[in-house]
Coordinates of N, CA and C in Angstrom, one line a residue:
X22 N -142.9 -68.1 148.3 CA -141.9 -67.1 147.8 C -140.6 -67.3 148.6
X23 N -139.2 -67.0 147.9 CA -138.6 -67.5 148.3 C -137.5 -66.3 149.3
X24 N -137.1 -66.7 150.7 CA -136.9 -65.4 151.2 C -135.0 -65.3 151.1
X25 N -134.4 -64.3 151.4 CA -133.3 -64.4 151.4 C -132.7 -63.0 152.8
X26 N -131.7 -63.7 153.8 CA -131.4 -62.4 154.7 C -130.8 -61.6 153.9
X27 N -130.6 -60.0 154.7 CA -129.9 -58.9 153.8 C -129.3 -58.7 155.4
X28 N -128.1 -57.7 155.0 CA -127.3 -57.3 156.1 C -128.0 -55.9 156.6
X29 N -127.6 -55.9 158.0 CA -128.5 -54.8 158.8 C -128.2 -53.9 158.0
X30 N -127.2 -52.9 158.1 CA -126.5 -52.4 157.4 C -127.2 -51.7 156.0
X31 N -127.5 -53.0 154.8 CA -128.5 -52.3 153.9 C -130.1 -52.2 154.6
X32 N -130.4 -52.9 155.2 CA -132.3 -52.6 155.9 C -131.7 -51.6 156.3
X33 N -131.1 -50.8 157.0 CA -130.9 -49.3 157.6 C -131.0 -48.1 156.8
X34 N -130.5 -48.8 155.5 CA -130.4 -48.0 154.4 C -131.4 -47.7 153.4
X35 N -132.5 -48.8 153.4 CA -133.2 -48.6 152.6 C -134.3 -48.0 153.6
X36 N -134.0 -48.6 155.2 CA -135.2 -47.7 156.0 C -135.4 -46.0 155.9
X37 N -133.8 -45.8 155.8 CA -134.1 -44.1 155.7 C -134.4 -43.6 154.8
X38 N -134.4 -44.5 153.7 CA -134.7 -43.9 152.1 C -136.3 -43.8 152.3
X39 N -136.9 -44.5 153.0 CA -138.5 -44.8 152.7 C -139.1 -44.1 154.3
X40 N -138.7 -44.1 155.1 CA -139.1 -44.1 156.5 C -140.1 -42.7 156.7
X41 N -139.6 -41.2 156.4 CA -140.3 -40.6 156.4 C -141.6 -40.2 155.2
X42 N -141.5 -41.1 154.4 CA -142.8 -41.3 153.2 C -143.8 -42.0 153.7
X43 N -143.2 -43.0 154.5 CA -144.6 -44.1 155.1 C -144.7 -43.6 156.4
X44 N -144.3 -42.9 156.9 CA -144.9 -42.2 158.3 C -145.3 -40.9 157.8
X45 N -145.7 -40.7 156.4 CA -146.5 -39.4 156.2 C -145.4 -38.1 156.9
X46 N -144.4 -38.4 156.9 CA -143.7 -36.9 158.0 C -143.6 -36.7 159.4
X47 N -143.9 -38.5 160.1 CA -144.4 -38.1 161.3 C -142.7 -38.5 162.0
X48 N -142.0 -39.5 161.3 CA -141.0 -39.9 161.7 C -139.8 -39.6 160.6
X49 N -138.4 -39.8 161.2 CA -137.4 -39.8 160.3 C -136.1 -40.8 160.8
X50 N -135.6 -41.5 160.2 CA -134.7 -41.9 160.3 C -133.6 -42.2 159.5
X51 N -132.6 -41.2 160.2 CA -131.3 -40.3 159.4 C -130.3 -41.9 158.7
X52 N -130.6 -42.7 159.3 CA -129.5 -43.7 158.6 C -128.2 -43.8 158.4
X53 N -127.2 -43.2 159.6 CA -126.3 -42.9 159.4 C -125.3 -44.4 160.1
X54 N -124.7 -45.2 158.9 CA -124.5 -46.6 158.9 C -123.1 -46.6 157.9
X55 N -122.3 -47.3 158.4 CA -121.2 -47.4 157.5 C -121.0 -49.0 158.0
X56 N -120.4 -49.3 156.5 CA -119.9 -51.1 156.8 C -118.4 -51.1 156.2
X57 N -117.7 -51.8 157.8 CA -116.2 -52.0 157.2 C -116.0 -53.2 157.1
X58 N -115.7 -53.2 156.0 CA -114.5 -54.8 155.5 C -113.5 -54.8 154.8
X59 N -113.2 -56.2 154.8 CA -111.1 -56.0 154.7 C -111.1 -55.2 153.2
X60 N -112.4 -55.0 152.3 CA -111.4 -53.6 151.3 C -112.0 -52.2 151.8
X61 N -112.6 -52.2 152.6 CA -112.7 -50.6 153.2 C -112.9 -50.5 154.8
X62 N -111.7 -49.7 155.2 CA -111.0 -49.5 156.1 C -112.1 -48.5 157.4
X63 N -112.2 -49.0 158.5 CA -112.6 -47.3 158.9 C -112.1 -45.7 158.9
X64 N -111.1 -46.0 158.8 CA -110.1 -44.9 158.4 C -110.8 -44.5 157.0
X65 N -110.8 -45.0 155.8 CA -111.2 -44.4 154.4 C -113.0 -43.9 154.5
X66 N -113.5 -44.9 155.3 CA -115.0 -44.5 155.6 C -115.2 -43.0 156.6
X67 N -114.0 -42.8 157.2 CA -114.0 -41.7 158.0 C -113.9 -40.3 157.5
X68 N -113.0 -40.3 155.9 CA -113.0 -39.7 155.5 C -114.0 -38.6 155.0
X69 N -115.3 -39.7 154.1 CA -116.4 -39.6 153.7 C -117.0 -39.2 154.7
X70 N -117.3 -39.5 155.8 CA -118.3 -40.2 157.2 C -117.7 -39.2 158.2
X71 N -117.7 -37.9 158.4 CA -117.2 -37.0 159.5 C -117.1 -37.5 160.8
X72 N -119.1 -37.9 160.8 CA -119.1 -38.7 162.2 C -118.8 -39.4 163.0
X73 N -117.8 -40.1 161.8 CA -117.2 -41.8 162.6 C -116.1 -40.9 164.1
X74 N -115.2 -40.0 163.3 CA -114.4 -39.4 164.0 C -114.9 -38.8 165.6
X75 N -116.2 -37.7 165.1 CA -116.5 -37.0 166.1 C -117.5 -37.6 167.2
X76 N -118.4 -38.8 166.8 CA -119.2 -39.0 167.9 C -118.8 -40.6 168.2
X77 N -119.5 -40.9 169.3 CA -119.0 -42.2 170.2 C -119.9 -43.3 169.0
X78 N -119.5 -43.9 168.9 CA -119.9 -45.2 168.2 C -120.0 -46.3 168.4
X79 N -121.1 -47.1 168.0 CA -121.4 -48.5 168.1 C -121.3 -49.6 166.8
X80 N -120.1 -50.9 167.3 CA -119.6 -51.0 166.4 C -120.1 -53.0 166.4
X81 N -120.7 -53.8 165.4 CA -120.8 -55.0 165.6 C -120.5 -55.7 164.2
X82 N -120.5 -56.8 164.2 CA -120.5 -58.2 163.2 C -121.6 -57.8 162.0
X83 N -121.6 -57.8 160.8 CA -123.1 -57.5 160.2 C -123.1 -58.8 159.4
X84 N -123.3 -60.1 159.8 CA -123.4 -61.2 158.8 C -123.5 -61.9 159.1
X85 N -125.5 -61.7 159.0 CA -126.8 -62.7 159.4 C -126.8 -63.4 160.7
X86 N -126.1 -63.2 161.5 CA -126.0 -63.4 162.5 C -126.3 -62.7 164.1
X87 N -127.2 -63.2 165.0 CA -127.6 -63.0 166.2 C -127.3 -63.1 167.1
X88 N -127.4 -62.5 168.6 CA -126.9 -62.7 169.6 C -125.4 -62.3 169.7
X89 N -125.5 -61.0 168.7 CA -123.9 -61.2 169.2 C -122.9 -60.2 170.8
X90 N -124.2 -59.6 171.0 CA -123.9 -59.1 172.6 C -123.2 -60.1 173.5
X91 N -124.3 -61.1 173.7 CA -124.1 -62.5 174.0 C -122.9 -63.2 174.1
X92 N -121.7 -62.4 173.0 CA -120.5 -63.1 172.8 C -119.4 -62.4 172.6
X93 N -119.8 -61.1 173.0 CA -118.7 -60.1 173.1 C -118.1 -60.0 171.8
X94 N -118.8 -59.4 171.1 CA -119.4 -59.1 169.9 C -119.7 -57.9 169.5
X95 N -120.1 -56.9 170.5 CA -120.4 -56.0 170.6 C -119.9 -54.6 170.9
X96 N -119.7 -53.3 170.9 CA -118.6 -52.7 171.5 C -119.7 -51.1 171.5
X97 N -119.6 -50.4 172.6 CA -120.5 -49.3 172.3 C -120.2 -48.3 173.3
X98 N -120.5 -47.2 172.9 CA -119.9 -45.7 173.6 C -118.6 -45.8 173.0
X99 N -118.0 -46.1 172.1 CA -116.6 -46.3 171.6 C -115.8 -44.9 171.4
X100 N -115.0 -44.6 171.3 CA -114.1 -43.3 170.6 C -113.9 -44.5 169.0
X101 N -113.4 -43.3 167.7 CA -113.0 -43.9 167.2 C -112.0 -44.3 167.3
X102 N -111.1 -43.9 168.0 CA -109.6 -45.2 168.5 C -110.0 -46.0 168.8
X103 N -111.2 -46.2 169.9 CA -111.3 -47.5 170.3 C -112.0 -48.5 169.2
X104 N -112.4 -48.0 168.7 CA -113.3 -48.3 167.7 C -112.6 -49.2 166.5
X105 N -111.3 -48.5 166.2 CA -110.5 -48.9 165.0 C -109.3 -49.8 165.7
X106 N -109.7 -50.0 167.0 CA -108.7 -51.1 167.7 C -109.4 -52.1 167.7
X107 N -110.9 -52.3 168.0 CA -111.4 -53.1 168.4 C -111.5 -54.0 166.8
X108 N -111.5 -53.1 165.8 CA -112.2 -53.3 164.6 C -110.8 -54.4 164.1
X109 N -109.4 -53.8 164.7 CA -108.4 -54.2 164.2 C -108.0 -55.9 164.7
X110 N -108.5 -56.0 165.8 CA -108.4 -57.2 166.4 C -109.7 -57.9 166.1
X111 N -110.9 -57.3 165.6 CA -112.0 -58.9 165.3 C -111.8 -58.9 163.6
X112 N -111.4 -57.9 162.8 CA -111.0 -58.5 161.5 C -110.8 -59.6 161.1
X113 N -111.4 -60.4 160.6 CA -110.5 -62.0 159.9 C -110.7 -63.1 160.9
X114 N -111.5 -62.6 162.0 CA -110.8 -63.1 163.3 C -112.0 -64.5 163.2
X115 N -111.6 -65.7 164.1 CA -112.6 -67.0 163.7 C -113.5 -67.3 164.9
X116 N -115.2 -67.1 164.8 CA -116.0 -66.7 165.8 C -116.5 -67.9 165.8
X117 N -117.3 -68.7 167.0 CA -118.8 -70.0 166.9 C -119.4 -69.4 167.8
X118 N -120.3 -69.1 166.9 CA -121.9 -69.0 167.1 C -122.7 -70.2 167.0
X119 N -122.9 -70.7 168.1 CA -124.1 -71.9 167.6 C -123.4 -73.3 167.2
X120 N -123.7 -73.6 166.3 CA -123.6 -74.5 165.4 C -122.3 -74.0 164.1
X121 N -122.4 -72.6 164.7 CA -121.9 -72.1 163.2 C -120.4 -71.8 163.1
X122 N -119.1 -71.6 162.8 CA -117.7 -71.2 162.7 C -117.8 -70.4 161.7
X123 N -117.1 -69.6 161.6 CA -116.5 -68.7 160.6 C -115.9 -67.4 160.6
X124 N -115.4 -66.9 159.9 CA -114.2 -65.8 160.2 C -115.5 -64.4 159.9
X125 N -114.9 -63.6 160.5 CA -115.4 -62.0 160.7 C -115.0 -61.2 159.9
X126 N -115.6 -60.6 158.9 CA -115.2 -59.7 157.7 C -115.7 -58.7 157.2
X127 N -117.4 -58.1 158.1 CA -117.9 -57.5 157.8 C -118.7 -56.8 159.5
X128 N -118.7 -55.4 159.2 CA -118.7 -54.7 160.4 C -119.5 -53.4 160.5
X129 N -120.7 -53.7 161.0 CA -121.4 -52.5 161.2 C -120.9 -51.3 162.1
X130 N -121.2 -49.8 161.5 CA -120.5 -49.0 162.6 C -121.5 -48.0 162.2
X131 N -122.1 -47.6 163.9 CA -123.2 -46.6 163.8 C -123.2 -45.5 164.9
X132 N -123.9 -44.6 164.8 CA -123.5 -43.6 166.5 C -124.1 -44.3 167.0
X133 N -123.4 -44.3 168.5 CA -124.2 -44.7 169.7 C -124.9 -43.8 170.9
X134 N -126.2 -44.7 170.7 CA -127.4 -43.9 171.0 C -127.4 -44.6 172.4
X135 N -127.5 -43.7 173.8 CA -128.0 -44.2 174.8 C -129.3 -44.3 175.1
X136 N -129.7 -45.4 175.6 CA -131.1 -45.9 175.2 C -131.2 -45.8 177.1
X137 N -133.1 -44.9 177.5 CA -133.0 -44.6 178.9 C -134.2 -46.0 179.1
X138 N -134.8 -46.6 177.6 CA -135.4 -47.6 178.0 C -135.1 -48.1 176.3
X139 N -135.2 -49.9 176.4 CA -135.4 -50.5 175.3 C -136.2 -51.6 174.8
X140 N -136.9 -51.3 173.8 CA -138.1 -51.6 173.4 C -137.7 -53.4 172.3
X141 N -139.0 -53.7 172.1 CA -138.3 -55.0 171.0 C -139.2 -55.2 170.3
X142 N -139.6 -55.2 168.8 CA -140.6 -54.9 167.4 C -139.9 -56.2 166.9
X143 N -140.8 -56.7 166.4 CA -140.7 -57.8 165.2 C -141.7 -58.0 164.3
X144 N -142.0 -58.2 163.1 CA -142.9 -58.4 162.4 C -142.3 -60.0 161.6
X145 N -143.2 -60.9 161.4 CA -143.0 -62.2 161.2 C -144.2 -62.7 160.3
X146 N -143.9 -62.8 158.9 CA -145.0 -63.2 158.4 C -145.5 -65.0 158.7
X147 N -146.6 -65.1 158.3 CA -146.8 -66.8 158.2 C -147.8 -66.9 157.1
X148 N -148.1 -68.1 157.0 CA -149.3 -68.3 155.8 C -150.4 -67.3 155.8
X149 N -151.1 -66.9 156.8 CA -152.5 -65.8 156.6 C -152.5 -64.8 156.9
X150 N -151.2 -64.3 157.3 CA -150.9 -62.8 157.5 C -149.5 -62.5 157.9
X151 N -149.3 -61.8 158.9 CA -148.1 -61.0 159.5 C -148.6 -61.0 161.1
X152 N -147.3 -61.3 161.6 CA -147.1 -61.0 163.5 C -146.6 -59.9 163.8
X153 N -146.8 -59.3 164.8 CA -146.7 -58.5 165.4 C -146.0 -59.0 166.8
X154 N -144.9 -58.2 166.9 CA -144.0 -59.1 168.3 C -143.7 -57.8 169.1
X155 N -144.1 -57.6 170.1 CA -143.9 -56.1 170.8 C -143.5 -56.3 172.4
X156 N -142.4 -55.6 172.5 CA -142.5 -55.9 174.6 C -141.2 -54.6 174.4
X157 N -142.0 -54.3 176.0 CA -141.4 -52.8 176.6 C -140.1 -53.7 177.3
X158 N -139.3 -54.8 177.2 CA -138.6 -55.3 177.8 C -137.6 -55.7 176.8
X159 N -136.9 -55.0 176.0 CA -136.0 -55.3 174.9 C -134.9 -55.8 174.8
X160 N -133.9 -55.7 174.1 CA -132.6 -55.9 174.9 C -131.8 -57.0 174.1
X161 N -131.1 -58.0 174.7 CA -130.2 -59.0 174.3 C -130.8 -60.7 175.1
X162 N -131.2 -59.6 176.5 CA -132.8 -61.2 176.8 C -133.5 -60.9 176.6
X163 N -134.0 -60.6 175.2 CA -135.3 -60.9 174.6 C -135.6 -62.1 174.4
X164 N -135.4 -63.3 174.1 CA -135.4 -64.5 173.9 C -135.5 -65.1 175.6
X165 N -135.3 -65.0 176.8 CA -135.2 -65.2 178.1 C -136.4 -64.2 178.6
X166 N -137.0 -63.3 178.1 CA -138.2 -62.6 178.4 C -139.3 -62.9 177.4
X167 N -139.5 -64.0 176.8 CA -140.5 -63.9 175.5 C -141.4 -63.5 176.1
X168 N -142.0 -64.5 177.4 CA -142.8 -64.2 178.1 C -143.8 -63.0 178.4
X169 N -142.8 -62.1 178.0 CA -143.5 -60.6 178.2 C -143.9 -59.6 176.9
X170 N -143.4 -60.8 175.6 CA -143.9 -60.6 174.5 C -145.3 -60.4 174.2
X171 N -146.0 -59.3 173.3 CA -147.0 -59.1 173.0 C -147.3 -59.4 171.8
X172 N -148.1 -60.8 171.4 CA -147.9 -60.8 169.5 C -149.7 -60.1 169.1
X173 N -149.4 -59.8 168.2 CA -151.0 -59.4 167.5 C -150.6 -60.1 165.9
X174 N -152.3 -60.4 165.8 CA -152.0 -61.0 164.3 C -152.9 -60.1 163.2
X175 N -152.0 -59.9 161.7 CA -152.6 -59.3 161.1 C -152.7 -59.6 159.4
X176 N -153.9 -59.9 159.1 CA -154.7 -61.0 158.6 C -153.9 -60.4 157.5
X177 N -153.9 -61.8 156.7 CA -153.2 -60.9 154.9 C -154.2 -59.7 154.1
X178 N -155.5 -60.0 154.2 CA -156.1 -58.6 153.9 C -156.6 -57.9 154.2
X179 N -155.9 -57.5 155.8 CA -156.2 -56.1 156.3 C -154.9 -55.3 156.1
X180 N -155.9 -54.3 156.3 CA -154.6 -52.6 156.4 C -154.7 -52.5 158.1
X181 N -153.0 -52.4 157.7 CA -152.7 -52.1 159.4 C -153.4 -51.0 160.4
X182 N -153.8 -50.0 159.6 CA -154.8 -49.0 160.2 C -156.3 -49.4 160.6
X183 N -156.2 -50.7 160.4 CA -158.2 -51.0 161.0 C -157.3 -52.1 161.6
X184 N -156.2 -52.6 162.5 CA -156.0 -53.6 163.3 C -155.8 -52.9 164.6
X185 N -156.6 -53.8 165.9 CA -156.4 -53.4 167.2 C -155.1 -53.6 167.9
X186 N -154.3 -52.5 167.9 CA -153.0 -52.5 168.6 C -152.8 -52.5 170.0
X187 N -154.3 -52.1 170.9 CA -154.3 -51.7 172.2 C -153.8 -52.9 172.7
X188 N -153.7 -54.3 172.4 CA -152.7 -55.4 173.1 C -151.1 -54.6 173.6
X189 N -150.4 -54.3 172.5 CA -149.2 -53.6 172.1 C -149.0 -52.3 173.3
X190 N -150.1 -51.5 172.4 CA -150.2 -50.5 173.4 C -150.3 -50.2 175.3
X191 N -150.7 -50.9 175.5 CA -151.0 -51.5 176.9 C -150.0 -51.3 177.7
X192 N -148.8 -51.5 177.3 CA -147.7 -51.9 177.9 C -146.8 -50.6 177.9
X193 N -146.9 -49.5 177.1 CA -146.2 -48.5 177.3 C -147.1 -47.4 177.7
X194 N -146.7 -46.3 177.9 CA -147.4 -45.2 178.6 C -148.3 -44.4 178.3
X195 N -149.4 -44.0 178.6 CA -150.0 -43.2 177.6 C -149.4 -42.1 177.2
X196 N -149.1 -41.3 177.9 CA -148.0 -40.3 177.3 C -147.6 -40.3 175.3
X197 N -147.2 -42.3 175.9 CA -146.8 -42.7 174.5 C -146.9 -43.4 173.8
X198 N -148.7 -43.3 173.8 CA -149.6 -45.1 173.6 C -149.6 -44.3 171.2
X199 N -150.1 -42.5 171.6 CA -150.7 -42.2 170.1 C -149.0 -42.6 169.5
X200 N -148.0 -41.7 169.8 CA -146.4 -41.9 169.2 C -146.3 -43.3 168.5
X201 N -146.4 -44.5 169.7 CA -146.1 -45.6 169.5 C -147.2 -46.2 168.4
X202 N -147.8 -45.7 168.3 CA -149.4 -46.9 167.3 C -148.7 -45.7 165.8
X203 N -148.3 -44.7 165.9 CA -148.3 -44.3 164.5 C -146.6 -45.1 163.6
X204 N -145.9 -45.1 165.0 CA -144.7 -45.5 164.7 C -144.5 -47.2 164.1
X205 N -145.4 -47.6 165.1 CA -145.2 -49.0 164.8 C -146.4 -49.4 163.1
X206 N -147.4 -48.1 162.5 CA -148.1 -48.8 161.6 C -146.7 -48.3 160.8
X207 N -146.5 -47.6 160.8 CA -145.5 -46.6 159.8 C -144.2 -47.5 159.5
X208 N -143.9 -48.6 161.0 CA -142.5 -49.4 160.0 C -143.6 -51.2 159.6
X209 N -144.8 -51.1 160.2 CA -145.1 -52.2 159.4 C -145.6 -52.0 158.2
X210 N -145.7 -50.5 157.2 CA -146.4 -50.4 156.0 C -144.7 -50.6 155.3
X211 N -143.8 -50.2 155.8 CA -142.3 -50.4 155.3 C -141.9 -51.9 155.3
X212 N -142.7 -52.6 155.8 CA -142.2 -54.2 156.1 C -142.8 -54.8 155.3
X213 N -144.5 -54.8 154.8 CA -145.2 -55.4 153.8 C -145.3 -54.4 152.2
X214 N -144.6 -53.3 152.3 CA -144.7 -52.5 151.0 C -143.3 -53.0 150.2
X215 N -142.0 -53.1 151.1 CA -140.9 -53.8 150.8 C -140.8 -55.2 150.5
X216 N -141.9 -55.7 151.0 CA -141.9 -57.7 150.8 C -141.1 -57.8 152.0
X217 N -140.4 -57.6 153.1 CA -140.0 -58.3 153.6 C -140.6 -59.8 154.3
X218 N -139.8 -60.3 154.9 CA -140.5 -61.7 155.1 C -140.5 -62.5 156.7
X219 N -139.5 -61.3 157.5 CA -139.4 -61.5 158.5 C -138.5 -59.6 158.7
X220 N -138.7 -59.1 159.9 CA -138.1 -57.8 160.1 C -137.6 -57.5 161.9
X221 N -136.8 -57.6 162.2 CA -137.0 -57.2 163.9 C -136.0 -55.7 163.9
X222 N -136.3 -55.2 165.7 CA -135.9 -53.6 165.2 C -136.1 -54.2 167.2
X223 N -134.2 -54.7 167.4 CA -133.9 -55.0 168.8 C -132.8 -54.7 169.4
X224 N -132.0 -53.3 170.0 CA -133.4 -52.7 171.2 C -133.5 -51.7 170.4
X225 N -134.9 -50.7 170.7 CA -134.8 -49.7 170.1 C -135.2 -48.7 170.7
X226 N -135.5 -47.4 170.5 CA -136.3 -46.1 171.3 C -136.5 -45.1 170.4
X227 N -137.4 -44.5 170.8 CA -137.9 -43.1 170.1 C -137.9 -41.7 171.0
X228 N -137.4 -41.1 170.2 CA -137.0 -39.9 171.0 C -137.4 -38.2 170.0
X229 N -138.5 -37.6 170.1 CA -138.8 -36.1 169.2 C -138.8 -36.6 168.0
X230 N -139.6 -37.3 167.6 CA -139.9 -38.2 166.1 C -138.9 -38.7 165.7
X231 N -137.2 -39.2 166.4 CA -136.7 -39.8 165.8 C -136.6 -41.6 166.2
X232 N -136.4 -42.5 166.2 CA -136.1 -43.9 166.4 C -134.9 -44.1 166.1

């Protein structure tokens, strides 16, 4: 089957549409995501979007592209002045990533959440099932810590609720071993009910049932 990326931006959007149905009520995630490009302004999004104004914000690149901490790329605890300066000078602007060139046109902007620890989820399908990628060491060296990666594999015809997570689990607290096993079946029934084909969720945290 044939796979195609989507911008964070819409996965955000479609997570909060579905998120508290597949965690049964146990989680929620408010989805509050705006994307600027050269025909909408942060200024016109702010309008609609109260919050862009009032709380600190985190503002990046939204187009299929990784590592962009990595390359100062990133901007967070922002005011929106700072926010709509930063936004004003990477507009149009010509980035290499990699192997890759090309101009900046498309811009994720979200509140920013201080994170007191950061977690790293991936789900990766392959021919006989789906992976499971988990480490309490999250971040932007995730890729320099794989090492501390935890994969589990889960066969194409099992239900995630009869697969052993305690690998996963292991690594965080008990405090927050039940939270974490409901959290993590709850965005993998949203990963294989949606078809996705690859999913990651890097850095992240959970805090009073929210993520």
């Amino acid at each position: 089957m044939a796979q195609r990326g989507i911008r964070e931006y819409d996965a955000k959007r479609i997570l909060a549409k579905h998120m508290r149905r597949l965690s049964k009520g146990t989680f929620k995630y408010r989805g509050r995501v705006a994307l600027v490009t050269p025909d909408m302004s942060i200024e016109a999004i702010a309008k609609r979007q109260h919050w862009v104004k009032t709380e600190k914000l985190t503002v990046k690149p939204d187009q299929l592209f990784g590592k962009r901490g990595k390359h100062g790329l990133l901007l967070v605890n922002a005011t929106y002045t700072e926010a709509k300066s930063w936004l004003d000078e990477k507009m149009n602007s010509t980035v290499e990533v990699g192997k890759v060139r090309g101009k900046l046109t498309h811009f994720l902007v979200q509140p920013y959440v201080e994170l007191d620890k950061e977690y790293y989820l991936a789900f990766a399908g392959h021919q006989e099932g789906d992976y499971i990628h988990f480490s309490a060491e999250g971040g932007v060296d995730i890729e320099a810590n794989w090492d501390l990666v935890t994969n589990v594999n889960v066969p194409i015809d099992a239900s995630i609720e009869d697969v052993d997570l305690t690998p996963i689990l292991d690594s965080v607290s008990n405090d927050d071993r039940a939270a974490f096993r409901d959290l993590i079946i709850a965005l993998f029934r949203f990963y294989r009910r949606l078809q996705f084909g690859f999913l990651e969720f890097n850095p992240f945290t959970h805090k009073n049932g929210e993520f």
